CSV table of C-alpha atoms in Angstrom, one decimal:
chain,number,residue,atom,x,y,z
A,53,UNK,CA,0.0,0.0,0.0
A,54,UNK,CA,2.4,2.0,-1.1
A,55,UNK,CA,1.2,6.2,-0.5
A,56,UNK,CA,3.3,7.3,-4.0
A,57,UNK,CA,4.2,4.5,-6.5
A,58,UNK,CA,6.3,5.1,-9.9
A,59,UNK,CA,7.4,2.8,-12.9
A,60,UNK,CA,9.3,1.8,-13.7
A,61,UNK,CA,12.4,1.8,-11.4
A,62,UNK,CA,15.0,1.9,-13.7
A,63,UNK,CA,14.8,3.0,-17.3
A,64,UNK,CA,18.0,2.8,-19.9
A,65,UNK,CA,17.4,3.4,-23.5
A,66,UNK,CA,18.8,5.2,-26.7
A,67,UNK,CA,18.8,8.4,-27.3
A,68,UNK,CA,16.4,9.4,-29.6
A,69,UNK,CA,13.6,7.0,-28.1
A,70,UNK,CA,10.5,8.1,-26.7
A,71,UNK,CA,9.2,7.1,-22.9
A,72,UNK,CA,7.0,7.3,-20.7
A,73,UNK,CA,6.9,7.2,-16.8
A,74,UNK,CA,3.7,6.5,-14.8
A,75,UNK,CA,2.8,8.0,-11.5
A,76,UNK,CA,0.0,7.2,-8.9
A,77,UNK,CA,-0.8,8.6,-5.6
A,78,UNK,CA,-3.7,6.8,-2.9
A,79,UNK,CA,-3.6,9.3,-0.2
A,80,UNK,CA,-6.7,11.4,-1.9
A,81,UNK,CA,-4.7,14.6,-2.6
A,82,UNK,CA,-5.5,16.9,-5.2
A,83,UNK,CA,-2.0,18.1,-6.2
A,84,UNK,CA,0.7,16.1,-8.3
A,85,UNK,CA,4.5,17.3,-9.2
A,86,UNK,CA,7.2,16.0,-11.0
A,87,UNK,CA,10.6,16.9,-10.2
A,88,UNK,CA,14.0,16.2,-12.1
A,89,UNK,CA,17.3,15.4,-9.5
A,90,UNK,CA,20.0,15.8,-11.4
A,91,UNK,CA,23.9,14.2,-10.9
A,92,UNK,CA,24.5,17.0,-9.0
A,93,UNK,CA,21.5,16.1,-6.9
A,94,UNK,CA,20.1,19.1,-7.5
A,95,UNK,CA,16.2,18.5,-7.3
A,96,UNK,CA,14.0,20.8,-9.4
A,97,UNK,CA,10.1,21.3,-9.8
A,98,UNK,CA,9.2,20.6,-13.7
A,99,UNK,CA,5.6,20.5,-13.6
A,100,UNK,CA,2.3,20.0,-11.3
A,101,UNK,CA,-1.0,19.8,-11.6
A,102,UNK,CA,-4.2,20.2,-9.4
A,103,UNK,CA,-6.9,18.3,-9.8
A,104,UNK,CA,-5.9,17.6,-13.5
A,105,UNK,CA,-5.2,21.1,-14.1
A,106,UNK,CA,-1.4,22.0,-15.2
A,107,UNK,CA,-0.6,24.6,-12.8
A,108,UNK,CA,3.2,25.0,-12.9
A,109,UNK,CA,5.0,24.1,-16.2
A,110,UNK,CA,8.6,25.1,-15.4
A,111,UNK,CA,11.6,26.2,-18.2
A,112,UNK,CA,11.0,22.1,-19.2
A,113,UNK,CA,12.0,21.4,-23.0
A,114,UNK,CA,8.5,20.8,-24.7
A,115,UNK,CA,9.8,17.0,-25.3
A,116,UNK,CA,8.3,16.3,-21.9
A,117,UNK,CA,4.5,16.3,-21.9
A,118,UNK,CA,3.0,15.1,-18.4
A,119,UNK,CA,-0.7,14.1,-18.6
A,120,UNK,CA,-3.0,14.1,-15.6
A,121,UNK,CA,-5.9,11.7,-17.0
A,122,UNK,CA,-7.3,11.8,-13.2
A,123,UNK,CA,-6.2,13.3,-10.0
A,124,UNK,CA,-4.6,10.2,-8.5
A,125,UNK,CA,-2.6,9.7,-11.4
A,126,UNK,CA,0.5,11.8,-13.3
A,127,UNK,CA,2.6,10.6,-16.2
A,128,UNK,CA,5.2,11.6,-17.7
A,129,UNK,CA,6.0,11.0,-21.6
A,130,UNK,CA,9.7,12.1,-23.3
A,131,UNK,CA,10.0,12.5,-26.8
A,132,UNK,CA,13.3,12.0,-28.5
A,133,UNK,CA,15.6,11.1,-25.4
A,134,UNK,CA,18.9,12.8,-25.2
A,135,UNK,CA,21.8,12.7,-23.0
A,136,UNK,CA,21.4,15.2,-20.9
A,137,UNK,CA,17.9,14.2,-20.0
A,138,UNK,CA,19.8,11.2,-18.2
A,139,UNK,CA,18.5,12.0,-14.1
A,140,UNK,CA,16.7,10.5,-11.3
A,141,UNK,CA,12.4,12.0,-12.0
A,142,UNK,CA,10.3,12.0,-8.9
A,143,UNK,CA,6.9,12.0,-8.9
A,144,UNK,CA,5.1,13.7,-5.7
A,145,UNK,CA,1.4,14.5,-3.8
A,146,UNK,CA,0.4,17.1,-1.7
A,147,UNK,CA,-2.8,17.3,0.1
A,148,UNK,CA,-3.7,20.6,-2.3
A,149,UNK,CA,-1.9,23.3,-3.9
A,150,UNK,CA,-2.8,26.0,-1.3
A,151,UNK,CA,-0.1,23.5,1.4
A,152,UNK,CA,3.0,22.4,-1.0
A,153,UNK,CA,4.8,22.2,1.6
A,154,UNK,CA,4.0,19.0,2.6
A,155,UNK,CA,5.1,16.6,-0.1
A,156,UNK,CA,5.2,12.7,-0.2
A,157,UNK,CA,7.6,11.7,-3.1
A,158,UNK,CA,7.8,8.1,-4.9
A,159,UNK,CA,11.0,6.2,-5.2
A,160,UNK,CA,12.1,7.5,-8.1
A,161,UNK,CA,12.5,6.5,-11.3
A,162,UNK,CA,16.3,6.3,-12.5
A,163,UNK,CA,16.8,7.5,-16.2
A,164,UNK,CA,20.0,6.3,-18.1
A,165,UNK,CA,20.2,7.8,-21.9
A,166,UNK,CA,22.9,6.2,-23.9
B,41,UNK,CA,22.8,33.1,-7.5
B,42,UNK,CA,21.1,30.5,-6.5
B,43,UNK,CA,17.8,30.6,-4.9
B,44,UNK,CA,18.6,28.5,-1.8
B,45,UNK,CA,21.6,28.1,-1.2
B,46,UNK,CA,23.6,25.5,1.4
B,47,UNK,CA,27.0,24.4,2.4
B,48,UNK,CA,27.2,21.0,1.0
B,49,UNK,CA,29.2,19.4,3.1
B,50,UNK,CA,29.8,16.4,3.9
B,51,UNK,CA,29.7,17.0,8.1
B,52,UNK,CA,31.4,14.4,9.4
B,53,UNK,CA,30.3,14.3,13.3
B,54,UNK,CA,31.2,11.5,15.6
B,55,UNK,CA,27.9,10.0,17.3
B,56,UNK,CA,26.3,11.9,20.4
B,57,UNK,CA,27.6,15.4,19.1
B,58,UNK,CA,25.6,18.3,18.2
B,59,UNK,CA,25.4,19.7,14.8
B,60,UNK,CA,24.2,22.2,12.7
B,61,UNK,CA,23.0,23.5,8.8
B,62,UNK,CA,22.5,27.0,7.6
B,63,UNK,CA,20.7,27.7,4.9
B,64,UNK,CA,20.2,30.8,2.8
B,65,UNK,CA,17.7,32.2,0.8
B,66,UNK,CA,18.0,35.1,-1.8
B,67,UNK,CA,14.2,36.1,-2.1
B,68,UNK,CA,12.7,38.4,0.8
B,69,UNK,CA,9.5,36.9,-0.4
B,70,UNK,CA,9.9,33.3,0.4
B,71,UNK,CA,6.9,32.6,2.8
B,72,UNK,CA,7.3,29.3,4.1
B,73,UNK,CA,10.1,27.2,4.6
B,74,UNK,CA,11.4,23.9,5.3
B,75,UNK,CA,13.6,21.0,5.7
B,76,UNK,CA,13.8,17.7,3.5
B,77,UNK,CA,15.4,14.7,4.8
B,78,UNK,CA,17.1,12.2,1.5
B,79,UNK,CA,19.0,9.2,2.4
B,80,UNK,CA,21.3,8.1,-0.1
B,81,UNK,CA,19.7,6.6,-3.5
B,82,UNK,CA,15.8,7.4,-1.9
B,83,UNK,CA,13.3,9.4,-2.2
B,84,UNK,CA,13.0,13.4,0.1
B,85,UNK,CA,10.6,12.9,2.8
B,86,UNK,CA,9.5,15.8,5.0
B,87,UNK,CA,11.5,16.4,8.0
B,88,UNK,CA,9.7,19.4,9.4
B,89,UNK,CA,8.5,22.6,8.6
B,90,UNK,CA,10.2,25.9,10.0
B,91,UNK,CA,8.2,28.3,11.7
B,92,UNK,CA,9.1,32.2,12.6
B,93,UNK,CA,9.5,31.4,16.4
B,94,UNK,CA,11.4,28.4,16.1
B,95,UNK,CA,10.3,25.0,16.0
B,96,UNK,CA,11.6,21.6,17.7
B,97,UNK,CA,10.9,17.9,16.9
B,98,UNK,CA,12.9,16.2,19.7
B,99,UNK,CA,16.6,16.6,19.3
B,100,UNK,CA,15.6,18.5,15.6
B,101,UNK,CA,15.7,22.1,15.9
B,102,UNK,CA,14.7,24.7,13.5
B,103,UNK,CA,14.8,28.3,13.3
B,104,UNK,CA,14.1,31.0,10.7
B,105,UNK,CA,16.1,34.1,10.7
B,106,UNK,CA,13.5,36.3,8.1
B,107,UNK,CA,15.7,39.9,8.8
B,108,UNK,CA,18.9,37.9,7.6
B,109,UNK,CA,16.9,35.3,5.4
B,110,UNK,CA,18.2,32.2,6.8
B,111,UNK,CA,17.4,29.0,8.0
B,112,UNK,CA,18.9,26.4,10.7
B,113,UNK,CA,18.8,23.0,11.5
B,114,UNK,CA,20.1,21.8,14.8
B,115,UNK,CA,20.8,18.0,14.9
B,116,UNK,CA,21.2,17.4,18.9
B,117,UNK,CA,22.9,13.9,20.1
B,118,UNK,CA,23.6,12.7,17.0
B,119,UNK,CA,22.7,8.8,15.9
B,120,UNK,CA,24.1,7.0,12.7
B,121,UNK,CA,20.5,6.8,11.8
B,122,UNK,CA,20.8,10.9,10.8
B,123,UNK,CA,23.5,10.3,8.2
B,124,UNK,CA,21.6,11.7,5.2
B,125,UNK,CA,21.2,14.7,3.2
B,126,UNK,CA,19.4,17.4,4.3
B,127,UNK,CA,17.7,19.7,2.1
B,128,UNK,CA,16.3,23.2,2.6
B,129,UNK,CA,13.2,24.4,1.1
B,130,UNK,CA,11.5,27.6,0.1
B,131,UNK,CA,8.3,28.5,-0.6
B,132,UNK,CA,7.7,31.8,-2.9
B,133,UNK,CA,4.5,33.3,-4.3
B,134,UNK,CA,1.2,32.0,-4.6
B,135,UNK,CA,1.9,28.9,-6.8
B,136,UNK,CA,2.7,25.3,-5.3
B,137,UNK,CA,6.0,25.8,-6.1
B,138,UNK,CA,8.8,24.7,-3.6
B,139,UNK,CA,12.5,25.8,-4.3
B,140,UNK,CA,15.1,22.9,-3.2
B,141,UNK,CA,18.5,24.1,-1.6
B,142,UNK,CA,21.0,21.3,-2.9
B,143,UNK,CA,21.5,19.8,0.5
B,144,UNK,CA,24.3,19.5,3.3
B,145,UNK,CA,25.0,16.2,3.9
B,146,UNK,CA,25.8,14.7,7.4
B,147,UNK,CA,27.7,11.4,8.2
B,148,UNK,CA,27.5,10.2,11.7
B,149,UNK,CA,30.3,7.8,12.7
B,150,UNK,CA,30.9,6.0,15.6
């Protein structure tokens, strides 16, 4: 019963291919983020969305397209992989957009571009 | 310059001692703020949130310095258990958005 599940885990392809990575969340929030952690670690907000509305959409190359098809659910899809999109994406709830500040993260899903 | 901005380390502290994180932050707007707990190949989870008068979870400590915009952490009687990284986080503006500080991280040895 996991509260924020992603897949897949790990994820090595070509670059040039296109992907997708699912998210789902069963604690009942409304708001959804994805966040790129880079080698550096550094860990930056691309996108989130409230109760299927997009309501941040950081500097993100418009190769990534997330689609909210309901509010427990956020995907990710990449189009035309490249190198540098090589990272570690986390998915994340928060009870609503009006308290960020409380955010449950999945695992992670590891991205290797080759 | 960066946004939130931390030392990042590592702290290496033998077990039982006391320790502490600054944090910075460059916007005078930043409303809320707080800190992120990441062990090594996981996932951040919440560690607490950082209130104006100072706030303490057991041996964690956490103040907010808004006149000199910066946050602490104070890690009392260190365990092995704390060895992670610790990341500081802003909250600007209206939207959802939360701004990540890169992280200090700690290792406790014995």
């Amino acid at each position: 019963d996991t509260a924020v599940s992603q897949t897949p885990k790990y994820l090595v392809t070509q670059m040039g291919n296109d992907k997708s990575i699912k998210c789902e969340q069963n604690l009942g929030h409304d708001t959804m983020y994805w966040y790129k952690q880079d080698s550096k670690k550094f860990l930056k907000i691309m996108f989130s969305y409230n109760n299927k509305e997009l309501i941040i959409n950081e500097t993100v190359p418009n190769r990534f397209s997330p689609k909210s098809p309901d509010k427990a659910h956020l995907n990710l899809h990449i189009n035309s992989l490249e190198l540098g999109d090589s990272a570690v994406y986390f998915c994340a709830s928060s009870q609503n957009d009006r308290a960020p500040g409380t955010q449950y993260f999945g695992p992670g899903t590891r991205l290797l571009v080759l | 310059r960066k946004e939130v901005e931390q030392d990042p380390g590592p702290f290496n502290v033998p077990e039982g001692a006391t320790v502490a994180f600054n944090c910075t932050y460059s916007n005078s707007a930043s409303q809320s703020f707080f800190w992120y707990r990441q062990d090594c190949r996981k996932e951040p989870k919440l560690l607490m949130s950082v209130y104006s008068s100072g706030n303490e979870d057991g041996r964690f400590t956490a103040q907010l310095n808004r006149a000199s915009q910066y946050i602490s952490l104070l890690i009392r009687d260190s365990k092995l258990s704390d060895s992670a990284t610790y990341l500081c986080v802003a909250k600007t503006g209206t939207a959802s958005k939360l701004t990540f500080g890169t992280g200090t991280r700690l290792q406790v040895t014995l």
